[in-house]
mmCIF file with all atom_site columns, C-alpha atoms and ligand atoms in Angstrom:
data_model
loop_
_atom_site.group_PDB
_atom_site.id
_atom_site.type_symbol
_atom_site.label_atom_id
_atom_site.label_alt_id
_atom_site.label_comp_id
_atom_site.label_asym_id
_atom_site.label_entity_id
_atom_site.label_seq_id
_atom_site.pdbx_PDB_ins_code
_atom_site.Cartn_x
_atom_site.Cartn_y
_atom_site.Cartn_z
_atom_site.occupancy
_atom_site.B_iso_or_equiv
_atom_site.pdbx_formal_charge
_atom_site.auth_seq_id
_atom_site.auth_comp_id
_atom_site.auth_asym_id
_atom_site.auth_atom_id
_atom_site.pdbx_PDB_model_num
ATOM   1   C  CA  . MET A 1 1   ? 88.113 -33.272 168.372 1.00 71.00 ? 1336 MET A CA  1
ATOM   2   C  CA  . ASN A 1 2   ? 89.754 -35.104 171.258 1.00 82.00 ? 1337 ASN A CA  1
ATOM   3   C  CA  . LEU A 1 3   ? 91.417 -38.146 169.696 1.00 87.00 ? 1338 LEU A CA  1
ATOM   4   C  CA  . SER A 1 4   ? 91.650 -39.926 173.053 1.00 86.00 ? 1339 SER A CA  1
ATOM   5   C  CA  . ASN A 1 5   ? 87.882 -40.452 172.802 1.00 94.00 ? 1340 ASN A CA  1
ATOM   6   C  CA  . ILE A 1 6   ? 88.397 -42.717 169.775 1.00 97.00 ? 1341 ILE A CA  1
ATOM   7   C  CA  . ARG A 1 7   ? 89.387 -46.262 170.706 1.00 97.00 ? 1342 ARG A CA  1
ATOM   8   C  CA  . ILE A 1 8   ? 90.322 -49.211 168.503 1.00 98.00 ? 1343 ILE A CA  1
ATOM   9   C  CA  . GLY A 1 9   ? 90.431 -52.856 169.571 1.00 98.00 ? 1344 GLY A CA  1
ATOM   10  C  CA  . ASN A 1 10  ? 91.199 -56.148 167.892 1.00 98.00 ? 1345 ASN A CA  1
ATOM   11  C  CA  . GLY A 1 11  ? 90.176 -59.702 168.611 1.00 98.00 ? 1346 GLY A CA  1
ATOM   12  C  CA  . TYR A 1 12  ? 91.108 -63.173 167.429 1.00 98.00 ? 1347 TYR A CA  1
ATOM   13  C  CA  . ASP A 1 13  ? 89.538 -66.539 168.146 1.00 97.00 ? 1348 ASP A CA  1
ATOM   14  C  CA  . VAL A 1 14  ? 89.846 -70.137 166.994 1.00 98.00 ? 1349 VAL A CA  1
ATOM   15  C  CA  . HIS A 1 15  ? 87.655 -73.154 167.614 1.00 97.00 ? 1350 HIS A CA  1
ATOM   16  C  CA  . ARG A 1 16  ? 88.230 -76.735 166.587 1.00 98.00 ? 1351 ARG A CA  1
ATOM   17  C  CA  . LEU A 1 17  ? 85.925 -78.359 164.011 1.00 98.00 ? 1352 LEU A CA  1
ATOM   18  C  CA  . VAL A 1 18  ? 84.428 -81.623 165.237 1.00 98.00 ? 1353 VAL A CA  1
ATOM   19  C  CA  . GLU A 1 19  ? 81.646 -83.963 164.220 1.00 97.00 ? 1354 GLU A CA  1
ATOM   20  C  CA  . GLY A 1 20  ? 78.375 -83.909 166.130 1.00 96.00 ? 1355 GLY A CA  1
ATOM   21  C  CA  . ARG A 1 21  ? 78.250 -80.161 166.763 1.00 96.00 ? 1356 ARG A CA  1
ATOM   22  C  CA  . LYS A 1 22  ? 76.287 -77.427 165.012 1.00 96.00 ? 1357 LYS A CA  1
ATOM   23  C  CA  . LEU A 1 23  ? 78.299 -74.836 163.106 1.00 98.00 ? 1358 LEU A CA  1
ATOM   24  C  CA  . ILE A 1 24  ? 77.265 -71.465 164.535 1.00 98.00 ? 1359 ILE A CA  1
ATOM   25  C  CA  . LEU A 1 25  ? 78.888 -68.320 163.163 1.00 98.00 ? 1360 LEU A CA  1
ATOM   26  C  CA  . GLY A 1 26  ? 77.530 -64.833 163.728 1.00 98.00 ? 1361 GLY A CA  1
ATOM   27  C  CA  . GLY A 1 27  ? 74.503 -66.436 165.347 1.00 98.00 ? 1362 GLY A CA  1
ATOM   28  C  CA  . VAL A 1 28  ? 73.663 -68.296 162.121 1.00 98.00 ? 1363 VAL A CA  1
ATOM   29  C  CA  . GLU A 1 29  ? 73.410 -72.075 162.052 1.00 98.00 ? 1364 GLU A CA  1
ATOM   30  C  CA  . VAL A 1 30  ? 75.396 -72.828 158.888 1.00 98.00 ? 1365 VAL A CA  1
ATOM   31  C  CA  . PRO A 1 31  ? 74.662 -76.239 157.315 1.00 98.00 ? 1366 PRO A CA  1
ATOM   32  C  CA  . HIS A 1 32  ? 77.866 -78.326 157.458 1.00 98.00 ? 1367 HIS A CA  1
ATOM   33  C  CA  . SER A 1 33  ? 79.025 -81.855 158.287 1.00 97.00 ? 1368 SER A CA  1
ATOM   34  C  CA  . MET A 1 34  ? 81.024 -80.530 161.264 1.00 98.00 ? 1369 MET A CA  1
ATOM   35  C  CA  . GLY A 1 35  ? 80.632 -77.835 163.898 1.00 98.00 ? 1370 GLY A CA  1
ATOM   36  C  CA  . LEU A 1 36  ? 82.819 -75.846 166.260 1.00 97.00 ? 1371 LEU A CA  1
ATOM   37  C  CA  . ASP A 1 37  ? 83.691 -77.368 169.608 1.00 96.00 ? 1372 ASP A CA  1
ATOM   38  C  CA  . GLY A 1 38  ? 83.580 -75.260 172.745 1.00 92.00 ? 1373 GLY A CA  1
ATOM   39  C  CA  . HIS A 1 39  ? 81.974 -74.549 176.080 1.00 88.00 ? 1374 HIS A CA  1
ATOM   40  C  CA  . SER A 1 40  ? 79.452 -72.077 174.649 1.00 90.00 ? 1375 SER A CA  1
ATOM   41  C  CA  . ASP A 1 41  ? 78.092 -72.381 171.107 1.00 94.00 ? 1376 ASP A CA  1
ATOM   42  C  CA  . ALA A 1 42  ? 81.736 -71.788 170.038 1.00 96.00 ? 1377 ALA A CA  1
ATOM   43  C  CA  . ASP A 1 43  ? 80.833 -68.883 167.739 1.00 97.00 ? 1378 ASP A CA  1
ATOM   44  C  CA  . ALA A 1 44  ? 84.389 -67.813 166.877 1.00 98.00 ? 1379 ALA A CA  1
ATOM   45  C  CA  . LEU A 1 45  ? 83.218 -64.702 164.993 1.00 98.00 ? 1380 LEU A CA  1
ATOM   46  C  CA  . ILE A 1 46  ? 81.296 -63.342 167.977 1.00 98.00 ? 1381 ILE A CA  1
ATOM   47  C  CA  . HIS A 1 47  ? 84.105 -64.233 170.388 1.00 97.00 ? 1382 HIS A CA  1
ATOM   48  C  CA  . ALA A 1 48  ? 86.625 -62.315 168.243 1.00 98.00 ? 1383 ALA A CA  1
ATOM   49  C  CA  . LEU A 1 49  ? 84.207 -59.378 168.049 1.00 98.00 ? 1384 LEU A CA  1
ATOM   50  C  CA  . CYS A 1 50  ? 83.648 -59.366 171.835 1.00 98.00 ? 1385 CYS A CA  1
ATOM   51  C  CA  . ASP A 1 51  ? 87.420 -59.293 172.340 1.00 98.00 ? 1386 ASP A CA  1
ATOM   52  C  CA  . ALA A 1 52  ? 87.740 -56.407 169.865 1.00 98.00 ? 1387 ALA A CA  1
ATOM   53  C  CA  . LEU A 1 53  ? 85.079 -54.428 171.762 1.00 98.00 ? 1388 LEU A CA  1
ATOM   54  C  CA  . LEU A 1 54  ? 86.621 -55.240 175.152 1.00 98.00 ? 1389 LEU A CA  1
ATOM   55  C  CA  . GLY A 1 55  ? 90.045 -54.327 173.770 1.00 98.00 ? 1390 GLY A CA  1
ATOM   56  C  CA  . ALA A 1 56  ? 88.792 -50.967 172.527 1.00 97.00 ? 1391 ALA A CA  1
ATOM   57  C  CA  . MET A 1 57  ? 87.291 -50.134 175.922 1.00 96.00 ? 1392 MET A CA  1
ATOM   58  C  CA  . GLY A 1 58  ? 90.460 -51.277 177.692 1.00 94.00 ? 1393 GLY A CA  1
ATOM   59  C  CA  . ALA A 1 59  ? 88.575 -53.955 179.599 1.00 93.00 ? 1394 ALA A CA  1
ATOM   60  C  CA  . GLY A 1 60  ? 90.624 -57.111 179.125 1.00 91.00 ? 1395 GLY A CA  1
ATOM   61  C  CA  . ASP A 1 61  ? 89.249 -60.111 177.288 1.00 91.00 ? 1396 ASP A CA  1
ATOM   62  C  CA  . ILE A 1 62  ? 86.233 -62.370 177.012 1.00 90.00 ? 1397 ILE A CA  1
ATOM   63  C  CA  . GLY A 1 63  ? 87.806 -65.152 179.118 1.00 86.00 ? 1398 GLY A CA  1
ATOM   64  C  CA  . ALA A 1 64  ? 87.830 -62.867 182.154 1.00 87.00 ? 1399 ALA A CA  1
ATOM   65  C  CA  . TYR A 1 65  ? 84.050 -62.303 181.998 1.00 88.00 ? 1400 TYR A CA  1
ATOM   66  C  CA  . PHE A 1 66  ? 82.781 -65.593 180.575 1.00 86.00 ? 1401 PHE A CA  1
ATOM   67  C  CA  . PRO A 1 67  ? 85.267 -68.286 181.707 1.00 82.00 ? 1402 PRO A CA  1
ATOM   68  C  CA  . ASP A 1 68  ? 84.820 -71.707 180.134 1.00 80.00 ? 1403 ASP A CA  1
ATOM   69  C  CA  . THR A 1 69  ? 84.873 -73.196 183.636 1.00 82.00 ? 1404 THR A CA  1
ATOM   70  C  CA  . ASP A 1 70  ? 81.582 -71.465 184.517 1.00 82.00 ? 1405 ASP A CA  1
ATOM   71  C  CA  . PRO A 1 71  ? 78.532 -73.720 184.002 1.00 82.00 ? 1406 PRO A CA  1
ATOM   72  C  CA  . ARG A 1 72  ? 76.363 -70.619 183.358 1.00 82.00 ? 1407 ARG A CA  1
ATOM   73  C  CA  . TRP A 1 73  ? 77.974 -70.222 179.914 1.00 81.00 ? 1408 TRP A CA  1
ATOM   74  C  CA  . LYS A 1 74  ? 77.694 -73.878 178.877 1.00 81.00 ? 1409 LYS A CA  1
ATOM   75  C  CA  . GLY A 1 75  ? 75.942 -74.116 175.502 1.00 80.00 ? 1410 GLY A CA  1
ATOM   76  C  CA  . ILE A 1 76  ? 74.946 -70.440 175.686 1.00 86.00 ? 1411 ILE A CA  1
ATOM   77  C  CA  . SER A 1 77  ? 74.299 -68.442 172.507 1.00 92.00 ? 1412 SER A CA  1
ATOM   78  C  CA  . SER A 1 78  ? 77.265 -66.145 172.034 1.00 95.00 ? 1413 SER A CA  1
ATOM   79  C  CA  . LEU A 1 79  ? 74.820 -63.423 170.921 1.00 96.00 ? 1414 LEU A CA  1
ATOM   80  C  CA  . LEU A 1 80  ? 73.978 -63.107 174.640 1.00 95.00 ? 1415 LEU A CA  1
ATOM   81  C  CA  . LEU A 1 81  ? 77.676 -62.613 175.443 1.00 95.00 ? 1416 LEU A CA  1
ATOM   82  C  CA  . LEU A 1 82  ? 77.847 -59.919 172.745 1.00 97.00 ? 1417 LEU A CA  1
ATOM   83  C  CA  . LYS A 1 83  ? 74.797 -58.182 174.240 1.00 97.00 ? 1418 LYS A CA  1
ATOM   84  C  CA  . GLU A 1 84  ? 76.452 -58.221 177.660 1.00 96.00 ? 1419 GLU A CA  1
ATOM   85  C  CA  . VAL A 1 85  ? 79.710 -56.803 176.245 1.00 97.00 ? 1420 VAL A CA  1
ATOM   86  C  CA  . MET A 1 86  ? 77.695 -54.021 174.546 1.00 98.00 ? 1421 MET A CA  1
ATOM   87  C  CA  . ARG A 1 87  ? 75.947 -53.266 177.838 1.00 97.00 ? 1422 ARG A CA  1
ATOM   88  C  CA  . MET A 1 88  ? 79.385 -52.829 179.456 1.00 97.00 ? 1423 MET A CA  1
ATOM   89  C  CA  . CYS A 1 89  ? 80.456 -50.718 176.512 1.00 97.00 ? 1424 CYS A CA  1
ATOM   90  C  CA  . ARG A 1 90  ? 77.566 -48.265 176.881 1.00 97.00 ? 1425 ARG A CA  1
ATOM   91  C  CA  . GLU A 1 91  ? 77.909 -48.267 180.659 1.00 96.00 ? 1426 GLU A CA  1
ATOM   92  C  CA  . LYS A 1 92  ? 81.462 -46.971 180.111 1.00 96.00 ? 1427 LYS A CA  1
ATOM   93  C  CA  . GLY A 1 93  ? 80.100 -44.270 177.795 1.00 96.00 ? 1428 GLY A CA  1
ATOM   94  C  CA  . PHE A 1 94  ? 81.190 -45.766 174.477 1.00 97.00 ? 1429 PHE A CA  1
ATOM   95  C  CA  . GLU A 1 95  ? 79.265 -46.078 171.224 1.00 97.00 ? 1430 GLU A CA  1
ATOM   96  C  CA  . VAL A 1 96  ? 80.319 -48.254 168.298 1.00 98.00 ? 1431 VAL A CA  1
ATOM   97  C  CA  . ALA A 1 97  ? 81.530 -46.426 165.200 1.00 98.00 ? 1432 ALA A CA  1
ATOM   98  C  CA  . ASN A 1 98  ? 82.057 -49.589 163.151 1.00 98.00 ? 1433 ASN A CA  1
ATOM   99  C  CA  . THR A 1 99  ? 83.391 -53.113 163.299 1.00 98.00 ? 1434 THR A CA  1
ATOM   100 C  CA  . ASP A 1 100 ? 85.071 -55.224 160.648 1.00 98.00 ? 1435 ASP A CA  1
ATOM   101 C  CA  . SER A 1 101 ? 85.846 -58.920 160.771 1.00 98.00 ? 1436 SER A CA  1
ATOM   102 C  CA  . VAL A 1 102 ? 87.181 -61.862 158.799 1.00 98.00 ? 1437 VAL A CA  1
ATOM   103 C  CA  . ILE A 1 103 ? 86.178 -65.499 159.192 1.00 98.00 ? 1438 ILE A CA  1
ATOM   104 C  CA  . VAL A 1 104 ? 88.903 -67.905 158.096 1.00 98.00 ? 1439 VAL A CA  1
ATOM   105 C  CA  . ALA A 1 105 ? 87.409 -71.211 156.954 1.00 98.00 ? 1440 ALA A CA  1
ATOM   106 C  CA  . GLN A 1 106 ? 88.232 -73.588 154.129 1.00 98.00 ? 1441 GLN A CA  1
ATOM   107 C  CA  . LYS A 1 107 ? 84.671 -74.949 154.168 1.00 97.00 ? 1442 LYS A CA  1
ATOM   108 C  CA  . PRO A 1 108 ? 81.744 -74.444 154.050 1.00 97.00 ? 1443 PRO A CA  1
ATOM   109 C  CA  . LYS A 1 109 ? 81.141 -71.507 151.737 1.00 97.00 ? 1444 LYS A CA  1
ATOM   110 C  CA  . LEU A 1 110 ? 80.105 -68.669 154.035 1.00 98.00 ? 1445 LEU A CA  1
ATOM   111 C  CA  . SER A 1 111 ? 79.263 -65.865 151.591 1.00 97.00 ? 1446 SER A CA  1
ATOM   112 C  CA  . PRO A 1 112 ? 75.542 -66.852 151.378 1.00 98.00 ? 1447 PRO A CA  1
ATOM   113 C  CA  . HIS A 1 113 ? 75.259 -66.384 155.174 1.00 98.00 ? 1448 HIS A CA  1
ATOM   114 C  CA  . LEU A 1 114 ? 77.155 -63.141 155.759 1.00 98.00 ? 1449 LEU A CA  1
ATOM   115 C  CA  . GLU A 1 115 ? 74.105 -60.842 155.424 1.00 98.00 ? 1450 GLU A CA  1
ATOM   116 C  CA  . GLU A 1 116 ? 72.181 -62.800 158.048 1.00 98.00 ? 1451 GLU A CA  1
ATOM   117 C  CA  . MET A 1 117 ? 75.223 -62.755 160.354 1.00 98.00 ? 1452 MET A CA  1
ATOM   118 C  CA  . LYS A 1 118 ? 75.449 -58.971 159.922 1.00 98.00 ? 1453 LYS A CA  1
ATOM   119 C  CA  . LYS A 1 119 ? 71.787 -58.577 160.846 1.00 98.00 ? 1454 LYS A CA  1
ATOM   120 C  CA  . ASN A 1 120 ? 72.225 -60.788 163.924 1.00 98.00 ? 1455 ASN A CA  1
ATOM   121 C  CA  . LEU A 1 121 ? 75.242 -58.824 165.133 1.00 98.00 ? 1456 LEU A CA  1
ATOM   122 C  CA  . ALA A 1 122 ? 73.620 -55.442 164.455 1.00 98.00 ? 1457 ALA A CA  1
ATOM   123 C  CA  . THR A 1 123 ? 70.490 -56.495 166.373 1.00 98.00 ? 1458 THR A CA  1
ATOM   124 C  CA  . ALA A 1 124 ? 72.474 -57.844 169.336 1.00 98.00 ? 1459 ALA A CA  1
ATOM   125 C  CA  . MET A 1 125 ? 74.635 -54.705 169.396 1.00 98.00 ? 1460 MET A CA  1
ATOM   126 C  CA  . ASP A 1 126 ? 71.729 -52.303 168.754 1.00 98.00 ? 1461 ASP A CA  1
ATOM   127 C  CA  . VAL A 1 127 ? 73.548 -50.622 165.843 1.00 98.00 ? 1462 VAL A CA  1
ATOM   128 C  CA  . GLU A 1 128 ? 72.793 -50.265 162.124 1.00 98.00 ? 1463 GLU A CA  1
ATOM   129 C  CA  . THR A 1 129 ? 73.837 -53.074 159.775 1.00 98.00 ? 1464 THR A CA  1
ATOM   130 C  CA  . ASP A 1 130 ? 76.063 -50.662 157.817 1.00 98.00 ? 1465 ASP A CA  1
ATOM   131 C  CA  . GLN A 1 131 ? 78.227 -50.323 160.940 1.00 98.00 ? 1466 GLN A CA  1
ATOM   132 C  CA  . ILE A 1 132 ? 79.050 -54.037 160.755 1.00 98.00 ? 1467 ILE A CA  1
ATOM   133 C  CA  . ASN A 1 133 ? 81.201 -55.669 158.104 1.00 98.00 ? 1468 ASN A CA  1
ATOM   134 C  CA  . ILE A 1 134 ? 81.952 -59.385 157.875 1.00 98.00 ? 1469 ILE A CA  1
ATOM   135 C  CA  . LYS A 1 135 ? 84.247 -61.014 155.350 1.00 98.00 ? 1470 LYS A CA  1
ATOM   136 C  CA  . ALA A 1 136 ? 85.152 -64.649 154.781 1.00 98.00 ? 1471 ALA A CA  1
ATOM   137 C  CA  . THR A 1 137 ? 88.266 -66.191 153.315 1.00 98.00 ? 1472 THR A CA  1
ATOM   138 C  CA  . THR A 1 138 ? 89.846 -69.591 152.826 1.00 98.00 ? 1473 THR A CA  1
ATOM   139 C  CA  . THR A 1 139 ? 93.582 -70.137 153.312 1.00 97.00 ? 1474 THR A CA  1
ATOM   140 C  CA  . GLU A 1 140 ? 94.121 -71.940 149.999 1.00 97.00 ? 1475 GLU A CA  1
ATOM   141 C  CA  . LYS A 1 141 ? 94.141 -75.204 152.010 1.00 97.00 ? 1476 LYS A CA  1
ATOM   142 C  CA  . LEU A 1 142 ? 97.157 -74.048 154.067 1.00 98.00 ? 1477 LEU A CA  1
ATOM   143 C  CA  . GLY A 1 143 ? 97.425 -74.387 157.851 1.00 98.00 ? 1478 GLY A CA  1
ATOM   144 C  CA  . PHE A 1 144 ? 94.843 -75.642 160.356 1.00 98.00 ? 1479 PHE A CA  1
ATOM   145 C  CA  . ALA A 1 145 ? 91.990 -73.765 158.726 1.00 98.00 ? 1480 ALA A CA  1
ATOM   146 C  CA  . GLY A 1 146 ? 93.007 -75.066 155.310 1.00 98.00 ? 1481 GLY A CA  1
ATOM   147 C  CA  . ARG A 1 147 ? 93.063 -78.640 156.652 1.00 98.00 ? 1482 ARG A CA  1
ATOM   148 C  CA  . GLU A 1 148 ? 89.559 -78.021 158.060 1.00 98.00 ? 1483 GLU A CA  1
ATOM   149 C  CA  . GLU A 1 149 ? 90.762 -78.671 161.609 1.00 98.00 ? 1484 GLU A CA  1
ATOM   150 C  CA  . GLY A 1 150 ? 89.299 -75.416 162.842 1.00 98.00 ? 1485 GLY A CA  1
ATOM   151 C  CA  . ILE A 1 151 ? 87.845 -72.038 162.020 1.00 98.00 ? 1486 ILE A CA  1
ATOM   152 C  CA  . ALA A 1 152 ? 89.416 -68.728 163.006 1.00 98.00 ? 1487 ALA A CA  1
ATOM   153 C  CA  . ALA A 1 153 ? 88.026 -65.215 163.139 1.00 98.00 ? 1488 ALA A CA  1
ATOM   154 C  CA  . TYR A 1 154 ? 89.593 -61.780 163.369 1.00 98.00 ? 1489 TYR A CA  1
ATOM   155 C  CA  . ALA A 1 155 ? 87.744 -58.607 164.307 1.00 98.00 ? 1490 ALA A CA  1
ATOM   156 C  CA  . VAL A 1 156 ? 88.440 -54.939 164.862 1.00 98.00 ? 1491 VAL A CA  1
ATOM   157 C  CA  . ALA A 1 157 ? 86.118 -52.454 166.519 1.00 98.00 ? 1492 ALA A CA  1
ATOM   158 C  CA  . LEU A 1 158 ? 86.200 -48.683 166.660 1.00 98.00 ? 1493 LEU A CA  1
ATOM   159 C  CA  . LEU A 1 159 ? 84.511 -47.044 169.649 1.00 98.00 ? 1494 LEU A CA  1
ATOM   160 C  CA  . VAL A 1 160 ? 83.818 -43.402 170.327 1.00 97.00 ? 1495 VAL A CA  1
ATOM   161 C  CA  . LYS A 1 161 ? 83.353 -42.110 173.855 1.00 94.00 ? 1496 LYS A CA  1
ATOM   162 C  CA  . ASN A 1 162 ? 80.361 -39.878 174.438 1.00 86.00 ? 1497 ASN A CA  1
ATOM   163 C  CA  . VAL A 1 163 ? 81.520 -36.619 176.028 1.00 80.00 ? 1498 VAL A CA  1
HETATM 164 MG MG1 . MG  B 2 .   ? 86.085 -68.709 171.651 1.00 53.30 ? 2751 MG  B MG1 1
#
């Protein structure tokens, strides 16, 4: 086995919680009194995952491909960005082995929505749901996430190059 064909990447993203926006995470509209602010739908989980995938393929970061100054990406579903990143991934000869992620949010409770998020990501990425893992944690009310000022997400992705 040639280990250079196995590539890991990590991603991190934060969006601010504001009133008057929908809370979209993993393509799921989660009922909450606030939502994430941003140029797109501000889906921090998907943005972190896109950066993990781009990192693993050595292709920079999401801001280079989908800049928040570009009107084409205004209000766009981040699932479409994920699909585009996966298209690039396969074009470069990579397949996804697995991805893991953590959403950091004090509120709302995300565990009832994680299965639907997994399904959304697996569909957008054209992989099996058991290749996707999503976890959620609070920060025991510490820091910006604990004060409910924003939501953060971390992701890692493992890619294998077809040879
Ligand atoms: Mg973002």
